[in-house]
mmCIF file of N, CA and C in Angstrom:
data_model
loop_
_atom_site.group_PDB
_atom_site.id
_atom_site.type_symbol
_atom_site.label_atom_id
_atom_site.label_comp_id
_atom_site.label_asym_id
_atom_site.label_seq_id
_atom_site.Cartn_x
_atom_site.Cartn_y
_atom_site.Cartn_z
ATOM 1 N N MET D 1 89.804 94.501 96.649
ATOM 2 C CA MET D 1 88.895 96.688 95.749
ATOM 3 C C MET D 1 89.445 96.735 93.674
ATOM 4 N N ALA D 2 88.756 96.177 93.211
ATOM 5 C CA ALA D 2 88.662 96.479 91.677
ATOM 6 C C ALA D 2 89.232 98.005 92.016
ATOM 7 N N LYS D 3 90.137 98.382 90.700
ATOM 8 C CA LYS D 3 90.434 99.666 90.405
ATOM 9 C C LYS D 3 89.271 100.164 89.207
ATOM 10 N N ARG D 4 88.903 101.469 89.006
ATOM 11 C CA ARG D 4 88.261 102.125 88.615
ATOM 12 C C ARG D 4 89.577 103.449 87.971
ATOM 13 N N LEU D 5 89.439 103.354 86.935
ATOM 14 C CA LEU D 5 90.058 104.367 85.952
ATOM 15 C C LEU D 5 89.089 105.298 85.504
ATOM 16 N N ILE D 6 88.799 106.583 85.915
ATOM 17 C CA ILE D 6 88.108 106.932 85.750
ATOM 18 C C ILE D 6 88.262 108.068 84.436
ATOM 19 N N LYS D 7 87.854 107.914 83.184
ATOM 20 C CA LYS D 7 89.158 109.929 81.882
ATOM 21 C C LYS D 7 88.835 110.722 82.101
ATOM 22 N N SER D 8 88.188 110.749 82.650
ATOM 23 C CA SER D 8 86.508 112.156 82.425
ATOM 24 C C SER D 8 85.190 112.367 82.991
ATOM 25 N N ILE D 9 85.044 113.578 83.512
ATOM 26 C CA ILE D 9 84.476 113.694 84.524
ATOM 27 C C ILE D 9 83.039 114.833 83.287
ATOM 28 N N ASN D 10 82.039 115.107 82.823
ATOM 29 C CA ASN D 10 81.325 116.457 82.629
ATOM 30 C C ASN D 10 80.406 115.881 82.820
ATOM 31 N N ILE D 11 79.934 117.964 83.040
ATOM 32 C CA ILE D 11 78.919 117.844 83.644
ATOM 33 C C ILE D 11 78.000 118.779 82.797
ATOM 34 N N MET D 12 76.894 117.641 82.911
ATOM 35 C CA MET D 12 75.798 117.773 81.811
ATOM 36 C C MET D 12 74.936 118.816 82.005
ATOM 37 N N SER D 13 74.664 118.968 82.681
ATOM 38 C CA SER D 13 73.148 120.416 83.409
ATOM 39 C C SER D 13 73.489 120.472 85.332
ATOM 40 N N VAL D 14 73.514 121.622 84.865
ATOM 41 C CA VAL D 14 73.251 122.328 86.684
ATOM 42 C C VAL D 14 71.955 123.163 86.463
ATOM 43 N N SER D 15 71.060 123.040 87.315
ATOM 44 C CA SER D 15 69.760 123.439 87.550
ATOM 45 C C SER D 15 69.654 123.563 88.744
ATOM 46 N N GLY D 16 68.860 124.808 89.032
ATOM 47 C CA GLY D 16 68.874 125.444 90.618
ATOM 48 C C GLY D 16 68.354 127.002 90.487
ATOM 49 N N ASP D 17 68.618 127.858 91.743
ATOM 50 C CA ASP D 17 68.858 128.993 91.734
ATOM 51 C C ASP D 17 70.261 129.092 92.096
ATOM 52 N N MET D 18 70.441 130.703 91.945
ATOM 53 C CA MET D 18 71.684 130.616 92.048
ATOM 54 C C MET D 18 72.775 130.535 93.595
ATOM 55 N N GLN D 19 72.019 130.632 94.289
ATOM 56 C CA GLN D 19 71.345 131.036 95.762
ATOM 57 C C GLN D 19 72.280 129.601 96.142
ATOM 58 N N GLY D 20 70.792 128.537 95.472
ATOM 59 C CA GLY D 20 71.798 126.825 96.225
ATOM 60 C C GLY D 20 72.827 126.630 95.273
ATOM 61 N N ILE D 21 73.013 126.788 94.274
ATOM 62 C CA ILE D 21 74.481 126.437 93.676
ATOM 63 C C ILE D 21 75.727 127.069 94.554
ATOM 64 N N GLU D 22 75.293 127.931 95.155
ATOM 65 C CA GLU D 22 76.906 129.589 95.953
ATOM 66 C C GLU D 22 77.136 128.434 96.630
ATOM 67 N N ARG D 23 75.261 127.445 97.379
ATOM 68 C CA ARG D 23 75.474 127.012 98.942
ATOM 69 C C ARG D 23 76.170 125.989 98.631
ATOM 70 N N ILE D 24 75.818 125.169 97.571
ATOM 71 C CA ILE D 24 76.885 123.653 97.142
ATOM 72 C C ILE D 24 78.202 124.534 97.194
ATOM 73 N N ASP D 25 78.504 124.889 96.375
ATOM 74 C CA ASP D 25 79.625 124.574 95.717
ATOM 75 C C ASP D 25 80.713 125.469 97.262
ATOM 76 N N SER D 26 79.816 125.825 97.996
ATOM 77 C CA SER D 26 80.936 126.664 99.396
ATOM 78 C C SER D 26 80.864 124.836 100.162
ATOM 79 N N GLN D 27 79.406 123.755 100.003
ATOM 80 C CA GLN D 27 79.979 122.917 100.542
ATOM 81 C C GLN D 27 80.535 122.350 100.158
ATOM 82 N N ILE D 28 81.092 121.712 98.534
ATOM 83 C CA ILE D 28 81.917 120.951 98.015
ATOM 84 C C ILE D 28 83.168 121.416 98.557
ATOM 85 N N LYS D 29 83.558 123.028 98.337
ATOM 86 C CA LYS D 29 84.478 122.949 98.801
ATOM 87 C C LYS D 29 85.356 123.038 100.345
ATOM 88 N N ALA D 30 84.293 123.057 101.338
ATOM 89 C CA ALA D 30 84.399 122.431 102.043
ATOM 90 C C ALA D 30 85.540 121.379 102.101
ATOM 91 N N LEU D 31 84.154 120.197 101.755
ATOM 92 C CA LEU D 31 84.709 118.293 101.686
ATOM 93 C C LEU D 31 85.643 117.790 101.184
ATOM 94 N N ILE D 32 86.733 119.203 100.416
ATOM 95 C CA ILE D 32 87.794 119.278 99.453
ATOM 96 C C ILE D 32 88.727 119.962 100.288
ATOM 97 N N LEU D 33 88.301 120.597 101.158
ATOM 98 C CA LEU D 33 89.317 121.133 101.653
ATOM 99 C C LEU D 33 89.603 120.149 103.628
ATOM 100 N N SER D 34 88.551 119.237 103.499
ATOM 101 C CA SER D 34 88.558 119.246 105.631
ATOM 102 C C SER D 34 89.645 118.093 104.935
ATOM 103 N N MET D 35 90.049 117.685 106.050
ATOM 104 C CA MET D 35 90.652 116.372 106.155
ATOM 105 C C MET D 35 89.714 115.580 107.008
ATOM 106 N N VAL D 36 89.320 113.978 106.655
ATOM 107 C CA VAL D 36 88.412 112.920 107.425
ATOM 108 C C VAL D 36 89.223 112.847 109.185
ATOM 109 N N GLY D 37 88.224 113.151 109.941
ATOM 110 C CA GLY D 37 88.321 112.947 110.929
ATOM 111 C C GLY D 37 88.222 114.491 111.951
ATOM 112 N N THR D 38 88.184 115.374 111.344
ATOM 113 C CA THR D 38 88.575 117.000 111.648
ATOM 114 C C THR D 38 87.654 117.389 112.567
ATOM 115 N N ILE D 39 86.511 116.774 111.603
ATOM 116 C CA ILE D 39 85.414 118.149 112.243
ATOM 117 C C ILE D 39 84.671 117.449 112.952
ATOM 118 N N PRO D 40 84.586 117.956 114.635
ATOM 119 C CA PRO D 40 83.976 116.409 115.397
ATOM 120 C C PRO D 40 82.302 116.940 115.464
ATOM 121 N N GLY D 41 81.439 115.956 115.667
ATOM 122 C CA GLY D 41 80.156 116.180 115.354
ATOM 123 C C GLY D 41 80.404 115.564 113.700
ATOM 124 N N SER D 42 81.550 115.314 113.023
ATOM 125 C CA SER D 42 81.089 114.282 111.262
ATOM 126 C C SER D 42 82.905 114.120 111.230
ATOM 127 N N ARG D 43 82.901 113.578 111.784
ATOM 128 C CA ARG D 43 84.416 112.946 111.629
ATOM 129 C C ARG D 43 84.895 111.891 110.290
ATOM 130 N N GLY D 44 83.687 111.521 109.467
ATOM 131 C CA GLY D 44 83.108 111.435 108.633
ATOM 132 C C GLY D 44 83.676 112.346 107.206
ATOM 133 N N PHE D 45 83.207 113.552 107.529
ATOM 134 C CA PHE D 45 83.341 114.173 106.633
ATOM 135 C C PHE D 45 84.924 114.439 106.536
ATOM 136 N N GLY D 46 85.105 114.771 105.037
ATOM 137 C CA GLY D 46 86.156 115.654 104.235
ATOM 138 C C GLY D 46 86.959 114.402 103.526
ATOM 139 N N LEU D 47 88.387 114.203 103.286
ATOM 140 C CA LEU D 47 88.566 113.269 101.740
ATOM 141 C C LEU D 47 90.052 112.906 103.007
ATOM 142 N N GLU D 48 90.488 111.506 102.411
ATOM 143 C CA GLU D 48 91.258 111.057 103.211
ATOM 144 C C GLU D 48 92.872 111.127 103.500
ATOM 145 N N ARG D 49 93.355 111.732 101.938
ATOM 146 C CA ARG D 49 94.304 111.866 101.365
ATOM 147 C C ARG D 49 95.106 111.089 100.991
ATOM 148 N N GLU D 50 94.851 109.906 100.719
ATOM 149 C CA GLU D 50 95.518 108.426 99.811
ATOM 150 C C GLU D 50 95.732 108.960 98.964
ATOM 151 N N PHE D 51 95.174 109.910 98.665
ATOM 152 C CA PHE D 51 95.984 110.026 96.898
ATOM 153 C C PHE D 51 97.433 110.820 96.605
ATOM 154 N N ILE D 52 97.243 111.624 98.208
ATOM 155 C CA ILE D 52 98.717 112.395 97.894
ATOM 156 C C ILE D 52 100.095 112.127 97.465
ATOM 157 N N SER D 53 99.865 110.617 98.009
ATOM 158 C CA SER D 53 101.237 110.042 97.493
ATOM 159 C C SER D 53 100.971 108.883 96.402
ATOM 160 N N ARG D 54 100.233 109.445 95.454
ATOM 161 C CA ARG D 54 100.003 108.364 94.358
ATOM 162 C C ARG D 54 100.678 109.002 93.014
ATOM 163 N N PRO D 55 100.848 108.230 92.133
ATOM 164 C CA PRO D 55 101.115 108.779 90.989
ATOM 165 C C PRO D 55 100.203 109.339 90.246
ATOM 166 N N PRO D 56 100.270 111.138 90.029
ATOM 167 C CA PRO D 56 99.011 111.677 89.082
ATOM 168 C C PRO D 56 98.068 111.334 88.338
ATOM 169 N N GLN D 57 97.939 110.066 87.637
ATOM 170 C CA GLN D 57 96.912 109.836 87.124
ATOM 171 C C GLN D 57 95.930 108.617 88.063
ATOM 172 N N GLU D 58 97.393 108.175 89.139
ATOM 173 C CA GLU D 58 96.265 107.214 90.135
ATOM 174 C C GLU D 58 95.268 108.240 90.835
ATOM 175 N N ALA D 59 96.254 109.360 91.318
ATOM 176 C CA ALA D 59 95.735 109.758 92.725
ATOM 177 C C ALA D 59 93.983 111.077 92.098
ATOM 178 N N LEU D 60 94.687 111.152 90.646
ATOM 179 C CA LEU D 60 93.127 111.300 90.176
ATOM 180 C C LEU D 60 92.163 111.097 90.123
ATOM 181 N N ASN D 61 92.252 110.042 90.165
ATOM 182 C CA ASN D 61 91.554 108.506 89.735
ATOM 183 C C ASN D 61 91.244 108.151 91.002
ATOM 184 N N LEU D 62 91.332 108.241 92.080
ATOM 185 C CA LEU D 62 90.922 108.312 94.135
ATOM 186 C C LEU D 62 90.666 109.206 94.330
ATOM 187 N N LEU D 63 91.128 110.831 93.876
ATOM 188 C CA LEU D 63 90.293 111.951 94.621
ATOM 189 C C LEU D 63 89.014 111.468 93.937
ATOM 190 N N ALA D 64 88.804 111.636 92.351
ATOM 191 C CA ALA D 64 87.800 111.523 91.834
ATOM 192 C C ALA D 64 86.538 110.343 92.420
ATOM 193 N N ILE D 65 86.837 109.366 92.829
ATOM 194 C CA ILE D 65 86.104 108.435 93.477
ATOM 195 C C ILE D 65 85.434 108.306 94.606
ATOM 196 N N GLU D 66 86.818 108.851 94.925
ATOM 197 C CA GLU D 66 86.411 109.552 97.131
ATOM 198 C C GLU D 66 85.478 110.314 97.291
ATOM 199 N N LEU D 67 85.786 111.781 96.142
ATOM 200 C CA LEU D 67 84.892 112.710 95.907
ATOM 201 C C LEU D 67 83.114 113.036 95.643
ATOM 202 N N GLU D 68 83.434 111.340 94.973
ATOM 203 C CA GLU D 68 82.187 111.195 94.401
ATOM 204 C C GLU D 68 80.797 110.385 95.853
ATOM 205 N N GLU D 69 81.619 110.267 96.385
ATOM 206 C CA GLU D 69 81.541 108.706 97.016
ATOM 207 C C GLU D 69 81.102 109.795 98.358
ATOM 208 N N LYS D 70 81.649 110.527 98.317
ATOM 209 C CA LYS D 70 81.307 111.603 100.036
ATOM 210 C C LYS D 70 80.761 112.699 99.655
ATOM 211 N N LEU D 71 80.221 113.382 97.911
ATOM 212 C CA LEU D 71 79.274 113.930 97.736
ATOM 213 C C LEU D 71 78.038 113.355 98.208
ATOM 214 N N GLU D 72 77.806 111.124 97.358
ATOM 215 C CA GLU D 72 76.703 111.520 97.965
ATOM 216 C C GLU D 72 75.585 110.958 99.212
ATOM 217 N N GLU D 73 77.108 111.297 100.096
ATOM 218 C CA GLU D 73 76.546 110.771 101.692
ATOM 219 C C GLU D 73 76.414 111.946 102.165
ATOM 220 N N TYR D 74 77.128 113.004 101.844
ATOM 221 C CA TYR D 74 77.301 114.305 102.500
ATOM 222 C C TYR D 74 77.005 115.754 102.402
ATOM 223 N N ILE D 75 76.876 115.275 100.379
ATOM 224 C CA ILE D 75 76.151 116.613 100.217
ATOM 225 C C ILE D 75 75.476 116.036 98.615
ATOM 226 N N PRO D 76 73.899 115.196 99.413
ATOM 227 C CA PRO D 76 73.572 114.301 97.811
ATOM 228 C C PRO D 76 72.693 115.321 97.324
ATOM 229 N N GLU D 77 71.911 116.550 97.764
ATOM 230 C CA GLU D 77 71.503 117.925 96.582
ATOM 231 C C GLU D 77 72.550 118.001 95.596
ATOM 232 N N ALA D 78 73.313 117.658 95.750
ATOM 233 C CA ALA D 78 74.909 118.211 95.123
ATOM 234 C C ALA D 78 75.093 117.394 93.316
ATOM 235 N N VAL D 79 74.720 116.173 93.661
ATOM 236 C CA VAL D 79 73.730 114.789 92.588
ATOM 237 C C VAL D 79 72.681 115.578 92.241
ATOM 238 N N SER D 80 71.992 115.845 92.645
ATOM 239 C CA SER D 80 70.797 116.312 91.867
ATOM 240 C C SER D 80 70.678 117.538 91.279
ATOM 241 N N TYR D 81 71.714 118.929 91.647
ATOM 242 C CA TYR D 81 72.556 119.675 90.900
ATOM 243 C C TYR D 81 72.508 119.911 90.240
ATOM 244 N N THR D 82 74.099 118.711 89.868
ATOM 245 C CA THR D 82 74.110 118.669 88.784
ATOM 246 C C THR D 82 74.448 117.470 88.462
ATOM 247 N N HIS D 83 74.509 116.874 86.912
ATOM 248 C CA HIS D 83 74.191 115.423 86.416
ATOM 249 C C HIS D 83 75.960 115.285 85.783
ATOM 250 N N LEU D 84 75.910 114.311 85.884
ATOM 251 C CA LEU D 84 77.705 114.551 85.746
ATOM 252 C C LEU D 84 77.540 113.101 85.141
ATOM 253 N N ARG D 85 78.155 112.433 84.154
ATOM 254 C CA ARG D 85 78.852 111.060 83.255
ATOM 255 C C ARG D 85 79.887 111.722 83.778
ATOM 256 N N ALA D 86 80.640 110.376 84.274
ATOM 257 C CA ALA D 86 81.862 109.706 84.160
ATOM 258 C C ALA D 86 82.226 109.042 82.566
ATOM 259 N N HIS D 87 83.336 108.679 82.627
ATOM 260 C CA HIS D 87 83.497 107.252 81.587
ATOM 261 C C HIS D 87 84.691 106.484 81.678
ATOM 262 N N GLU D 88 84.614 105.810 82.490
ATOM 263 C CA GLU D 88 85.114 104.875 82.445
ATOM 264 C C GLU D 88 86.018 103.667 82.036
ATOM 265 N N THR D 89 87.154 103.367 82.275
ATOM 266 C CA THR D 89 87.611 102.322 82.299
ATOM 267 C C THR D 89 88.166 101.289 83.170
ATOM 268 N N GLY D 90 87.874 99.597 82.329
ATOM 269 C CA GLY D 90 88.891 98.558 83.221
ATOM 270 C C GLY D 90 90.089 98.813 83.794
ATOM 271 N N ALA D 91 89.930 98.137 84.574
ATOM 272 C CA ALA D 91 91.807 98.216 85.308
ATOM 273 C C ALA D 91 92.083 97.560 86.352
#
Protein backbone atom coordinates (compact mmCIF):
# COMPACT_ATOMS: atom_id res chain seq x y z
CA MET A 1 0.00 0.00 0.00
CA ALA A 2 1.38 3.38 -1.00
CA LYS A 3 1.59 5.91 1.80
CA ARG A 4 -0.32 9.17 1.51
CA LEU A 5 0.79 12.05 3.66
CA ILE A 6 -1.87 14.61 4.44
CA LYS A 7 -0.40 17.95 5.41
CA SER A 8 -3.71 19.57 6.31
CA ILE A 9 -7.47 19.32 5.98
CA ASN A 10 -9.41 22.54 5.55
CA ILE A 11 -13.15 22.75 6.11
CA MET A 12 -14.29 24.95 3.26
CA SER A 13 -17.99 25.25 4.07
CA VAL A 14 -20.73 23.75 6.21
CA SER A 15 -24.33 23.73 5.06
CA GLY A 16 -27.51 22.50 6.66
CA ASP A 17 -29.59 23.17 9.72
CA MET A 18 -28.08 23.17 13.21
CA GLN A 19 -29.99 20.04 14.27
CA GLY A 20 -28.58 18.09 11.31
CA ILE A 21 -25.07 19.38 11.98
CA GLU A 22 -25.30 18.46 15.69
CA ARG A 23 -26.51 14.94 14.78
CA ILE A 24 -23.62 14.43 12.38
CA ASP A 25 -21.20 15.83 14.99
CA SER A 26 -22.46 13.20 17.48
CA GLN A 27 -22.08 10.44 14.89
CA ILE A 28 -18.52 11.48 14.07
CA LYS A 29 -17.61 11.55 17.78
CA ALA A 30 -19.06 8.04 18.18
CA LEU A 31 -17.04 6.85 15.17
CA ILE A 32 -13.80 8.28 16.58
CA LEU A 33 -14.38 6.92 20.10
CA SER A 34 -15.40 3.41 18.98
CA MET A 35 -12.95 0.63 18.23
CA VAL A 36 -13.63 -1.65 15.27
CA GLY A 37 -15.35 -4.85 16.33
CA THR A 38 -17.02 -3.48 19.45
CA ILE A 39 -20.46 -2.55 18.07
CA PRO A 40 -22.76 -5.58 17.66
CA GLY A 41 -24.44 -5.57 14.25
CA SER A 42 -21.91 -3.12 12.84
CA ARG A 43 -18.51 -4.67 13.53
CA GLY A 44 -16.74 -2.43 11.02
CA PHE A 45 -17.87 0.81 12.71
CA GLY A 46 -15.08 2.58 14.55
CA LEU A 47 -11.36 3.01 14.06
CA GLU A 48 -8.67 0.31 14.02
CA ARG A 49 -6.36 2.20 16.41
CA GLU A 50 -3.30 1.09 14.39
CA PHE A 51 -2.10 4.68 14.47
CA ILE A 52 -1.63 4.76 18.28
CA SER A 53 1.76 3.05 18.25
CA ARG A 54 3.16 5.13 15.36
CA PRO A 55 5.30 8.28 15.41
CA PRO A 56 3.18 11.46 15.69
CA GLN A 57 3.20 12.61 12.04
CA GLU A 58 2.57 9.11 10.72
CA ALA A 59 -0.17 8.55 13.32
CA LEU A 60 -1.90 11.76 12.27
CA ASN A 61 -1.82 10.72 8.63
CA LEU A 62 -3.11 7.21 9.36
CA LEU A 63 -5.91 8.66 11.49
CA ALA A 64 -6.92 11.14 8.79
CA ILE A 65 -6.96 8.50 6.06
CA GLU A 66 -8.91 5.98 8.13
CA LEU A 67 -11.37 8.62 9.31
CA GLU A 68 -11.99 9.77 5.73
CA GLU A 69 -12.65 6.17 4.60
CA LYS A 70 -14.97 5.43 7.55
CA LEU A 71 -16.91 8.67 7.07
CA GLU A 72 -17.56 7.78 3.44
CA GLU A 73 -18.75 4.31 4.47
CA TYR A 74 -20.74 4.95 7.67
CA ILE A 75 -21.66 8.65 7.70
CA PRO A 76 -21.78 9.71 4.03
CA GLU A 77 -24.03 12.67 4.81
CA ALA A 78 -21.12 14.16 6.78
CA VAL A 79 -19.21 14.47 3.53
CA SER A 80 -22.11 16.31 1.87
CA TYR A 81 -22.47 18.67 4.86
CA THR A 82 -18.79 19.51 4.91
CA HIS A 83 -16.61 20.26 1.90
CA LEU A 84 -13.11 19.06 2.78
CA ARG A 85 -9.92 19.76 0.91
CA ALA A 86 -6.81 17.80 1.87
CA HIS A 87 -3.35 18.83 0.77
CA GLU A 88 -1.41 15.64 0.04
CA THR A 89 2.22 14.94 -0.67
CA GLY A 90 3.56 11.77 -2.25
CA ALA A 91 5.68 9.52 -0.09
